[in-house]
Amino acid sequence: MIGLTNYAGVMESLMNSAEEKQPSSPLTNSWAKKQESSKSQKPNGVGGFVLVHAGAGYHSESKAKEYKHVCKRACQRAVDQLKAGALAVEAVAAALVELEDSPFTNAGMGSNLNLSGEIECDASIMDGKSLHFGAVGALSGIKNPVMVANRLLSEAQKGKLSAGRIPPCFLVGRGAHDWAVSHGIPPCPSDKMATKFSLSAYKRNKRKMELAEKMDTGHNQTKKRRQSSENENGSGCLDTVGAVVVDLEGNVAAAVSSGGLAMKHPGRVGQAAHYGCGCWAENACNMNSYSTAVSTSGCGEHLIRTMLARECSAAMQSEDAHQALLEAMQNKFISSPFLASEDRVLGGVIVLRCCRCVEAQPSQNFQGILVEFLWSHTTESMCVGYMSAQDSKAKTHISRLPPGTVPGQSLAIEGGVCRLMGVVE
């Protein structure tokens, strides 16, 4: 069942010099793919675009202001980096740091506590230009896990280690912590990372578990309790954060960070750290017409078993981005044979795709990037924010499933179009 399909109409276009009618395809009207001869030319000026999410799950009206505010700050942080000349991968990392530092998100500071009352975080980042990837899983004692993932990525780009050893791209647990500290990333005591929100949630969940263990352990009762727990704790389980960025040179990057499921088993690693599951970024090349970047959120096990980030990225090479994402979410996620045994398939994605274009003017050649950005989710809600470097402030939105639809069985999809322009000298 498709709950809502709303694209490009509901969201205001971010184009600085917007046309009244948006092009139906990035390659129509006066737009054309950039010719090979202009690849060495760079537009005069700085710019870029960022789309962030504060998780797919449930966002109460009482906390809507806080979720929107942190998304605005994350967008501004990324845009500040882009204006300073940073590439997409550095800008996306900056956005994630801001999201991790918020006590309202389940990432970095204030993450969910596991069964042992400890915080273990997952994070990953991917650079569409180099296609390098860095990730950490079940990481404790580091305030910003995405910084460790980003450092793994950058260290791998330097080449082999001594004696020809291959540098790691994915580290977990104590080994990830020690590697981070040895590379200059300061440790942070786990008790300092817990907040009053995460501690109160842990105590509440622990009481529920203790009560459940005293009750009848029959199959029907167990199933009933499990479903009740999912409904009550959905917002705490499914609020992974993430971002996707494109810079004015056309490079894309994506990142994701999560504290994982509430009351998870120690050592559990979710989709936020898995290759092709938490995030994906890939610049356009001979085989791909579009650059694409994806970041996911939701039930980690569902996202891992479907490799949703990479699936959505591949789908974005179709002509109609909206229809492609709709079909990917329906066929590769909700109706995936890998999740046939699941009653509800819970997740969400943010996606951008772009292509470099040129438009001839009487006096100058304007070279730019046409960006299509979308988000889709099967959860009750998803909070997003977006901003271009030409904007004075970010826009935010809490997307919700239509009334009467069933989370995990229906989906919402929205988005818009942005044109980034520069003058080719």
GROMACS .gro file of C-alpha atoms in nm:
model
  425
    1MET     CA    1   0.000   0.000   0.000
    2ILE     CA    2   0.136   0.340  -0.098
    3GLY     CA    3   0.032   0.602   0.154
    4LEU     CA    4   0.153   0.932   0.005
    5THR     CA    5   0.339   1.041  -0.305
    6ASN     CA    6   0.415   1.409  -0.292
    7TYR     CA    7   0.710   1.551  -0.486
    8ALA     CA    8   0.838   1.892  -0.583
    9GLY     CA    9   0.502   2.058  -0.529
   10VAL     CA   10   0.477   2.070  -0.152
   11MET     CA   11   0.831   2.194  -0.091
   12GLU     CA   12   0.943   2.536  -0.206
   13SER     CA   13   1.218   2.521  -0.466
   14LEU     CA   14   1.558   2.628  -0.343
   15MET     CA   15   1.667   2.770  -0.675
   16ASN     CA   16   1.820   3.116  -0.642
   17SER     CA   17   1.688   3.221  -0.982
   18ALA     CA   18   1.395   2.984  -0.999
   19GLU     CA   19   1.196   2.938  -1.315
   20GLU     CA   20   0.820   2.931  -1.274
   21LYS     CA   21   0.811   2.580  -1.413
   22GLN     CA   22   1.067   2.326  -1.297
   23PRO     CA   23   1.215   2.105  -1.568
   24SER     CA   24   1.057   1.762  -1.584
   25SER     CA   25   1.400   1.609  -1.627
   26PRO     CA   26   1.752   1.737  -1.557
   27LEU     CA   27   1.830   1.701  -1.926
   28THR     CA   28   1.536   1.890  -2.079
   29ASN     CA   29   1.484   2.247  -2.205
   30SER     CA   30   1.806   2.452  -2.219
   31TRP     CA   31   1.985   2.214  -1.987
   32ALA     CA   32   2.235   1.967  -2.127
   33LYS     CA   33   2.503   1.744  -1.984
   34LYS     CA   34   2.835   1.912  -1.950
   35GLN     CA   35   3.069   1.838  -2.238
   36GLU     CA   36   3.398   1.660  -2.181
   37SER     CA   37   3.594   1.967  -2.293
   38SER     CA   38   3.464   2.170  -1.997
   39LYS     CA   39   3.557   1.921  -1.726
   40SER     CA   40   3.871   2.111  -1.638
   41GLN     CA   41   3.678   2.436  -1.596
   42LYS     CA   42   3.546   2.526  -1.253
   43PRO     CA   43   3.263   2.767  -1.175
   44ASN     CA   44   3.357   3.100  -1.023
   45GLY     CA   45   3.222   3.115  -0.667
   46VAL     CA   46   3.136   2.874  -0.391
   47GLY     CA   47   2.821   2.678  -0.323
   48GLY     CA   48   2.662   2.344  -0.258
   49PHE     CA   49   2.359   2.180  -0.104
   50VAL     CA   50   2.292   1.975   0.210
   51LEU     CA   51   1.999   1.755   0.316
   52VAL     CA   52   1.992   1.613   0.671
   53HIS     CA   53   1.762   1.394   0.876
   54ALA     CA   54   1.709   1.352   1.249
   55GLY     CA   55   1.575   1.002   1.209
   56ALA     CA   56   1.278   0.804   1.086
   57GLY     CA   57   1.053   0.697   1.371
   58TYR     CA   58   0.808   0.903   1.571
   59HIS     CA   59   0.856   1.273   1.641
   60SER     CA   60   0.612   1.411   1.895
   61GLU     CA   61   0.469   1.759   1.850
   62SER     CA   62   0.614   1.854   2.189
   63LYS     CA   63   0.968   1.796   2.065
   64ALA     CA   64   0.919   1.907   1.705
   65LYS     CA   65   1.085   2.242   1.770
   66GLU     CA   66   1.401   2.078   1.908
   67TYR     CA   67   1.428   1.831   1.618
   68LYS     CA   68   1.384   2.108   1.361
   69HIS     CA   69   1.635   2.331   1.540
   70VAL     CA   70   1.910   2.069   1.537
   71CYS     CA   71   1.847   2.004   1.166
   72LYS     CA   72   1.882   2.376   1.096
   73ARG     CA   73   2.210   2.391   1.288
   74ALA     CA   74   2.343   2.085   1.103
   75CYS     CA   75   2.257   2.239   0.766
   76GLN     CA   76   2.421   2.567   0.860
   77ARG     CA   77   2.734   2.387   0.978
   78ALA     CA   78   2.766   2.206   0.645
   79VAL     CA   79   2.699   2.519   0.440
   80ASP     CA   80   2.961   2.712   0.638
   81GLN     CA   81   3.211   2.443   0.541
   82LEU     CA   82   3.106   2.457   0.175
   83LYS     CA   83   3.137   2.837   0.167
   84ALA     CA   84   3.487   2.804   0.311
   85GLY     CA   85   3.580   2.583   0.017
   86ALA     CA   86   3.551   2.241   0.182
   87LEU     CA   87   3.466   1.936  -0.026
   88ALA     CA   88   3.142   1.746   0.022
   89VAL     CA   89   3.295   1.480   0.248
   90GLU     CA   90   3.414   1.738   0.502
   91ALA     CA   91   3.084   1.924   0.492
   92VAL     CA   92   2.882   1.609   0.553
   93ALA     CA   93   3.103   1.518   0.848
   94ALA     CA   94   3.048   1.865   0.996
   95ALA     CA   95   2.671   1.823   0.968
   96LEU     CA   96   2.689   1.487   1.146
   97VAL     CA   97   2.894   1.630   1.434
   98GLU     CA   98   2.618   1.882   1.498
   99LEU     CA   99   2.353   1.609   1.490
  100GLU     CA  100   2.559   1.386   1.723
  101ASP     CA  101   2.605   1.669   1.974
  102SER     CA  102   2.231   1.719   2.022
  103PRO     CA  103   2.084   1.553   2.335
  104PHE     CA  104   1.760   1.493   2.141
  105THR     CA  105   1.906   1.257   1.881
  106ASN     CA  106   2.009   0.895   1.919
  107ALA     CA  107   2.368   0.948   1.804
  108GLY     CA  108   2.682   1.047   1.991
  109MET     CA  109   2.578   1.241   2.301
  110GLY     CA  110   2.251   1.108   2.444
  111SER     CA  111   2.255   0.778   2.256
  112ASN     CA  112   2.043   0.485   2.363
  113LEU     CA  113   2.192   0.267   2.636
  114ASN     CA  114   2.235  -0.107   2.580
  115LEU     CA  115   2.137  -0.392   2.812
  116SER     CA  116   2.443  -0.328   3.027
  117GLY     CA  117   2.364   0.041   3.062
  118GLU     CA  118   2.646   0.145   2.828
  119ILE     CA  119   2.656   0.353   2.511
  120GLU     CA  120   2.789   0.187   2.195
  121CYS     CA  121   2.771   0.388   1.874
  122ASP     CA  122   2.781   0.308   1.502
  123ALA     CA  123   2.872   0.550   1.222
  124SER     CA  124   2.991   0.554   0.863
  125ILE     CA  125   3.079   0.799   0.588
  126MET     CA  126   3.135   0.762   0.214
  127ASP     CA  127   3.307   0.995  -0.032
  128GLY     CA  128   3.154   0.984  -0.379
  129LYS     CA  129   3.469   1.123  -0.542
  130SER     CA  130   3.718   0.862  -0.420
  131LEU     CA  131   3.454   0.597  -0.333
  132HIS     CA  132   3.638   0.542  -0.004
  133PHE     CA  133   3.436   0.439   0.300
  134GLY     CA  134   3.501   0.458   0.673
  135ALA     CA  135   3.297   0.305   0.956
  136VAL     CA  136   3.295   0.224   1.326
  137GLY     CA  137   3.070  -0.013   1.517
  138ALA     CA  138   2.989  -0.068   1.886
  139LEU     CA  139   3.221   0.223   1.969
  140SER     CA  140   3.226   0.350   2.328
  141GLY     CA  141   3.398   0.649   2.485
  142ILE     CA  142   3.417   0.875   2.178
  143LYS     CA  143   3.193   1.183   2.162
  144ASN     CA  144   3.167   1.198   1.783
  145PRO     CA  145   3.184   0.855   1.618
  146VAL     CA  146   3.156   1.007   1.270
  147MET     CA  147   3.492   1.176   1.321
  148VAL     CA  148   3.655   0.836   1.369
  149ALA     CA  149   3.481   0.704   1.057
  150ASN     CA  150   3.596   1.010   0.862
  151ARG     CA  151   3.953   0.969   0.987
  152LEU     CA  152   3.950   0.604   0.879
  153LEU     CA  153   3.840   0.720   0.534
  154SER     CA  154   4.108   0.986   0.505
  155GLU     CA  155   4.385   0.758   0.635
  156ALA     CA  156   4.289   0.490   0.381
  157GLN     CA  157   4.325   0.744   0.101
  158LYS     CA  158   4.694   0.781   0.191
  159GLY     CA  159   4.766   0.428   0.071
  160LYS     CA  160   4.914   0.119   0.229
  161LEU     CA  161   5.065   0.103   0.576
  162SER     CA  162   5.416  -0.015   0.661
  163ALA     CA  163   5.516  -0.355   0.526
  164GLY     CA  164   5.241  -0.326   0.264
  165ARG     CA  165   4.951  -0.366   0.508
  166ILE     CA  166   4.604  -0.266   0.395
  167PRO     CA  167   4.463   0.021   0.607
  168PRO     CA  168   4.133  -0.058   0.783
  169CYS     CA  169   3.805   0.096   0.674
  170PHE     CA  170   3.583  -0.055   0.945
  171LEU     CA  171   3.675  -0.096   1.312
  172VAL     CA  172   3.464  -0.203   1.610
  173GLY     CA  173   3.466  -0.200   1.988
  174ARG     CA  174   3.782  -0.145   2.187
  175GLY     CA  175   4.000  -0.162   1.880
  176ALA     CA  176   3.809   0.128   1.723
  177HIS     CA  177   3.841   0.331   2.043
  178ASP     CA  178   4.217   0.274   2.075
  179TRP     CA  179   4.272   0.355   1.706
  180ALA     CA  180   4.079   0.679   1.745
  181VAL     CA  181   4.279   0.791   2.048
  182SER     CA  182   4.607   0.701   1.879
  183HIS     CA  183   4.507   0.926   1.588
  184GLY     CA  184   4.440   1.228   1.807
  185ILE     CA  185   4.066   1.198   1.864
  186PRO     CA  186   4.006   1.266   2.235
  187PRO     CA  187   3.819   1.009   2.446
  188CYS     CA  188   3.502   1.095   2.634
  189PRO     CA  189   3.388   0.894   2.939
  190SER     CA  190   3.068   0.704   2.861
  191ASP     CA  191   2.892   0.848   3.166
  192LYS     CA  192   2.949   1.194   3.022
  193MET     CA  193   2.776   1.091   2.698
  194ALA     CA  194   2.457   0.985   2.870
  195THR     CA  195   2.189   1.252   2.915
  196LYS     CA  196   1.890   1.277   3.145
  197PHE     CA  197   1.673   1.172   2.849
  198SER     CA  198   1.872   0.859   2.767
  199LEU     CA  199   1.911   0.762   3.134
  200SER     CA  200   1.540   0.797   3.206
  201ALA     CA  201   1.458   0.594   2.895
  202TYR     CA  202   1.700   0.322   3.006
  203LYS     CA  203   1.544   0.301   3.354
  204ARG     CA  204   1.195   0.292   3.206
  205ASN     CA  205   1.286   0.018   2.957
  206LYS     CA  206   1.466  -0.183   3.223
  207ARG     CA  207   1.155  -0.181   3.443
  208LYS     CA  208   0.946  -0.299   3.149
  209MET     CA  209   1.186  -0.584   3.080
  210GLU     CA  210   1.190  -0.691   3.445
  211LEU     CA  211   0.811  -0.687   3.454
  212ALA     CA  212   0.790  -0.885   3.130
  213GLU     CA  213   1.018  -1.157   3.268
  214LYS     CA  214   0.777  -1.211   3.557
  215MET     CA  215   0.479  -1.252   3.328
  216ASP     CA  216   0.358  -1.555   3.137
  217THR     CA  217   0.621  -1.651   2.876
  218GLY     CA  218   0.371  -1.814   2.640
  219HIS     CA  219   0.411  -1.750   2.268
  220ASN     CA  220   0.102  -1.529   2.231
  221GLN     CA  221   0.182  -1.321   2.538
  222THR     CA  222   0.544  -1.281   2.429
  223LYS     CA  223   0.437  -1.166   2.084
  224LYS     CA  224   0.188  -0.921   2.238
  225ARG     CA  225   0.453  -0.772   2.466
  226ARG     CA  226   0.699  -0.743   2.180
  227GLN     CA  227   0.451  -0.551   1.967
  228SER     CA  228   0.364  -0.325   2.260
  229SER     CA  229   0.730  -0.254   2.323
  230GLU     CA  230   0.781  -0.167   1.957
  231ASN     CA  231   0.493   0.082   1.966
  232GLU     CA  232   0.602   0.247   2.289
  233ASN     CA  233   0.971   0.273   2.209
  234GLY     CA  234   0.958   0.333   1.835
  235SER     CA  235   1.094   0.686   1.853
  236GLY     CA  236   1.386   0.572   2.067
  237CYS     CA  237   1.471   0.282   1.836
  238LEU     CA  238   1.455   0.445   1.497
  239ASP     CA  239   1.614   0.789   1.520
  240THR     CA  240   1.946   0.737   1.349
  241VAL     CA  241   2.076   1.066   1.203
  242GLY     CA  242   2.237   1.134   0.868
  243ALA     CA  243   2.320   1.378   0.589
  244VAL     CA  244   2.394   1.397   0.217
  245VAL     CA  245   2.589   1.680   0.051
  246VAL     CA  246   2.693   1.796  -0.294
  247ASP     CA  247   2.958   2.065  -0.339
  248LEU     CA  248   2.979   2.305  -0.633
  249GLU     CA  249   3.238   2.085  -0.804
  250GLY     CA  250   2.973   1.812  -0.818
  251ASN     CA  251   3.125   1.583  -0.557
  252VAL     CA  252   2.876   1.402  -0.333
  253ALA     CA  253   2.915   1.248   0.011
  254ALA     CA  254   2.691   1.076   0.265
  255ALA     CA  255   2.714   0.992   0.633
  256VAL     CA  256   2.509   0.829   0.908
  257SER     CA  257   2.541   0.789   1.286
  258SER     CA  258   2.342   0.600   1.548
  259GLY     CA  259   2.334   0.491   1.909
  260GLY     CA  260   2.147   0.180   1.799
  261LEU     CA  261   1.838   0.011   1.938
  262ALA     CA  262   1.738   0.081   2.295
  263MET     CA  263   1.831  -0.212   2.525
  264LYS     CA  264   2.029  -0.380   2.246
  265HIS     CA  265   2.268  -0.663   2.325
  266PRO     CA  266   2.624  -0.538   2.389
  267GLY     CA  267   2.829  -0.566   2.072
  268ARG     CA  268   2.531  -0.534   1.838
  269VAL     CA  269   2.617  -0.336   1.523
  270GLY     CA  270   2.339  -0.175   1.319
  271GLN     CA  271   2.304  -0.053   0.963
  272ALA     CA  272   2.478   0.277   1.038
  273ALA     CA  273   2.814   0.101   1.020
  274HIS     CA  274   2.747  -0.149   0.741
  275TYR     CA  275   2.869  -0.090   0.385
  276GLY     CA  276   2.581  -0.019   0.148
  277CYS     CA  277   2.324  -0.018   0.427
  278GLY     CA  278   2.365   0.304   0.625
  279CYS     CA  279   2.492   0.540   0.356
  280TRP     CA  280   2.610   0.548  -0.003
  281ALA     CA  281   2.774   0.812  -0.225
  282GLU     CA  282   2.894   0.783  -0.582
  283ASN     CA  283   2.996   1.053  -0.828
  284ALA     CA  284   2.875   1.031  -1.186
  285CYS     CA  285   3.100   0.830  -1.416
  286ASN     CA  286   3.089   0.667  -1.759
  287MET     CA  287   2.839   0.408  -1.636
  288ASN     CA  288   2.627   0.641  -1.420
  289SER     CA  289   2.473   0.960  -1.556
  290TYR     CA  290   2.398   1.099  -1.212
  291SER     CA  291   2.591   1.150  -0.890
  292THR     CA  292   2.393   1.003  -0.600
  293ALA     CA  293   2.407   1.015  -0.221
  294VAL     CA  294   2.185   0.829   0.029
  295SER     CA  295   2.153   0.810   0.408
  296THR     CA  296   1.914   0.572   0.586
  297SER     CA  297   1.738   0.545   0.919
  298GLY     CA  298   1.511   0.291   1.083
  299CYS     CA  299   1.533  -0.065   1.207
  300GLY     CA  300   1.895  -0.161   1.147
  301GLU     CA  301   1.827  -0.528   1.089
  302HIS     CA  302   1.573  -0.445   0.816
  303LEU     CA  303   1.811  -0.203   0.648
  304ILE     CA  304   2.103  -0.446   0.663
  305ARG     CA  305   1.910  -0.734   0.510
  306THR     CA  306   1.797  -0.517   0.217
  307MET     CA  307   2.112  -0.303   0.171
  308LEU     CA  308   1.870  -0.017   0.123
  309ALA     CA  309   2.123   0.265   0.080
  310ARG     CA  310   2.291   0.106  -0.219
  311GLU     CA  311   1.958  -0.010  -0.365
  312CYS     CA  312   1.821   0.345  -0.357
  313SER     CA  313   2.139   0.484  -0.509
  314ALA     CA  314   2.120   0.240  -0.800
  315ALA     CA  315   1.753   0.325  -0.854
  316MET     CA  316   1.838   0.694  -0.890
  317GLN     CA  317   1.995   0.633  -1.231
  318SER     CA  318   1.644   0.608  -1.376
  319GLU     CA  319   1.501   0.911  -1.556
  320ASP     CA  320   1.223   0.980  -1.304
  321ALA     CA  321   1.380   1.012  -0.958
  322HIS     CA  322   1.049   1.025  -0.771
  323GLN     CA  323   0.909   0.714  -0.936
  324ALA     CA  324   1.241   0.532  -0.897
  325LEU     CA  325   1.255   0.595  -0.522
  326LEU     CA  326   0.889   0.502  -0.484
  327GLU     CA  327   0.949   0.168  -0.654
  328ALA     CA  328   1.271   0.102  -0.463
  329MET     CA  329   1.104   0.159  -0.128
  330GLN     CA  330   0.806  -0.055  -0.223
  331ASN     CA  331   0.981  -0.342  -0.403
  332LYS     CA  332   1.324  -0.348  -0.240
  333PHE     CA  333   1.211  -0.270   0.114
  334ILE     CA  334   0.843  -0.305   0.211
  335SER     CA  335   0.786  -0.605  -0.019
  336SER     CA  336   1.142  -0.739  -0.011
  337PRO     CA  337   1.161  -1.119  -0.004
  338PHE     CA  338   1.441  -1.083   0.250
  339LEU     CA  339   1.188  -0.937   0.494
  340ALA     CA  340   0.893  -1.160   0.410
  341SER     CA  341   0.860  -1.278   0.770
  342GLU     CA  342   0.832  -0.923   0.911
  343ASP     CA  343   0.492  -0.779   1.001
  344ARG     CA  344   0.618  -0.421   0.971
  345VAL     CA  345   0.917  -0.298   0.772
  346LEU     CA  346   1.044   0.021   0.932
  347GLY     CA  347   1.287   0.262   0.773
  348GLY     CA  348   1.349   0.587   0.594
  349VAL     CA  349   1.594   0.743   0.348
  350ILE     CA  350   1.713   1.080   0.230
  351VAL     CA  351   1.841   1.088  -0.126
  352LEU     CA  352   1.995   1.340  -0.361
  353ARG     CA  353   2.102   1.304  -0.718
  354CYS     CA  354   2.260   1.562  -0.942
  355CYS     CA  355   2.419   1.626  -1.278
  356ARG     CA  356   2.647   1.901  -1.400
  357CYS     CA  357   2.495   2.123  -1.667
  358VAL     CA  358   2.579   2.426  -1.879
  359GLU     CA  359   2.348   2.699  -2.001
  360ALA     CA  360   2.461   2.948  -2.261
  361GLN     CA  361   2.386   3.318  -2.207
  362PRO     CA  362   2.464   3.610  -2.444
  363SER     CA  363   2.762   3.729  -2.239
  364GLN     CA  364   2.862   3.433  -2.022
  365ASN     CA  365   2.838   3.058  -1.981
  366PHE     CA  366   2.661   2.956  -1.662
  367GLN     CA  367   2.774   2.620  -1.534
  368GLY     CA  368   2.581   2.463  -1.255
  369ILE     CA  369   2.443   2.156  -1.089
  370LEU     CA  370   2.083   2.047  -1.092
  371VAL     CA  371   2.001   1.873  -0.765
  372GLU     CA  372   1.695   1.660  -0.703
  373PHE     CA  373   1.643   1.576  -0.335
  374LEU     CA  374   1.392   1.342  -0.177
  375TRP     CA  375   1.303   1.165   0.144
  376SER     CA  376   1.081   0.863   0.201
  377HIS     CA  377   0.984   0.665   0.510
  378THR     CA  378   0.759   0.383   0.629
  379THR     CA  379   0.770   0.502   0.991
  380GLU     CA  380   0.515   0.738   1.143
  381SER     CA  381   0.735   1.040   1.080
  382MET     CA  382   1.074   1.165   0.965
  383CYS     CA  383   1.238   1.500   1.039
  384VAL     CA  384   1.450   1.660   0.765
  385GLY     CA  385   1.627   1.986   0.694
  386TYR     CA  386   1.785   2.125   0.378
  387MET     CA  387   1.978   2.427   0.263
  388SER     CA  388   2.177   2.555  -0.033
  389ALA     CA  389   2.479   2.781   0.000
  390GLN     CA  390   2.275   3.063  -0.154
  391ASP     CA  391   2.010   3.043   0.119
  392SER     CA  392   2.010   3.266   0.426
  393LYS     CA  393   1.867   2.991   0.646
  394ALA     CA  394   1.773   2.624   0.634
  395LYS     CA  395   1.424   2.488   0.583
  396THR     CA  396   1.293   2.206   0.799
  397HIS     CA  397   1.000   1.969   0.775
  398ILE     CA  398   0.853   1.680   0.972
  399SER     CA  399   0.708   1.440   0.720
  400ARG     CA  400   0.428   1.217   0.847
  401LEU     CA  401   0.231   0.923   0.710
  402PRO     CA  402  -0.126   1.011   0.618
  403PRO     CA  403  -0.390   0.944   0.887
  404GLY     CA  404  -0.525   0.593   0.880
  405THR     CA  405  -0.220   0.434   0.718
  406VAL     CA  406  -0.019   0.163   0.891
  407PRO     CA  407   0.350   0.226   0.971
  408GLY     CA  408   0.570  -0.040   0.817
  409GLN     CA  409   0.313  -0.118   0.548
  410SER     CA  410   0.276   0.221   0.373
  411LEU     CA  411   0.515   0.499   0.285
  412ALA     CA  412   0.547   0.874   0.237
  413ILE     CA  413   0.769   1.041  -0.021
  414GLU     CA  414   0.845   1.411  -0.072
  415GLY     CA  415   1.120   1.628  -0.216
  416GLY     CA  416   1.219   1.919  -0.435
  417VAL     CA  417   1.467   2.059  -0.687
  418CYS     CA  418   1.760   2.297  -0.646
  419ARG     CA  419   1.983   2.456  -0.909
  420LEU     CA  420   2.334   2.562  -0.808
  421MET     CA  421   2.486   2.813  -1.049
  422GLY     CA  422   2.833   2.950  -1.123
  423VAL     CA  423   3.003   3.142  -1.403
  424VAL     CA  424   3.260   2.960  -1.617
  425GLU     CA  425   3.547   3.193  -1.698
   0.00000   0.00000   0.00000
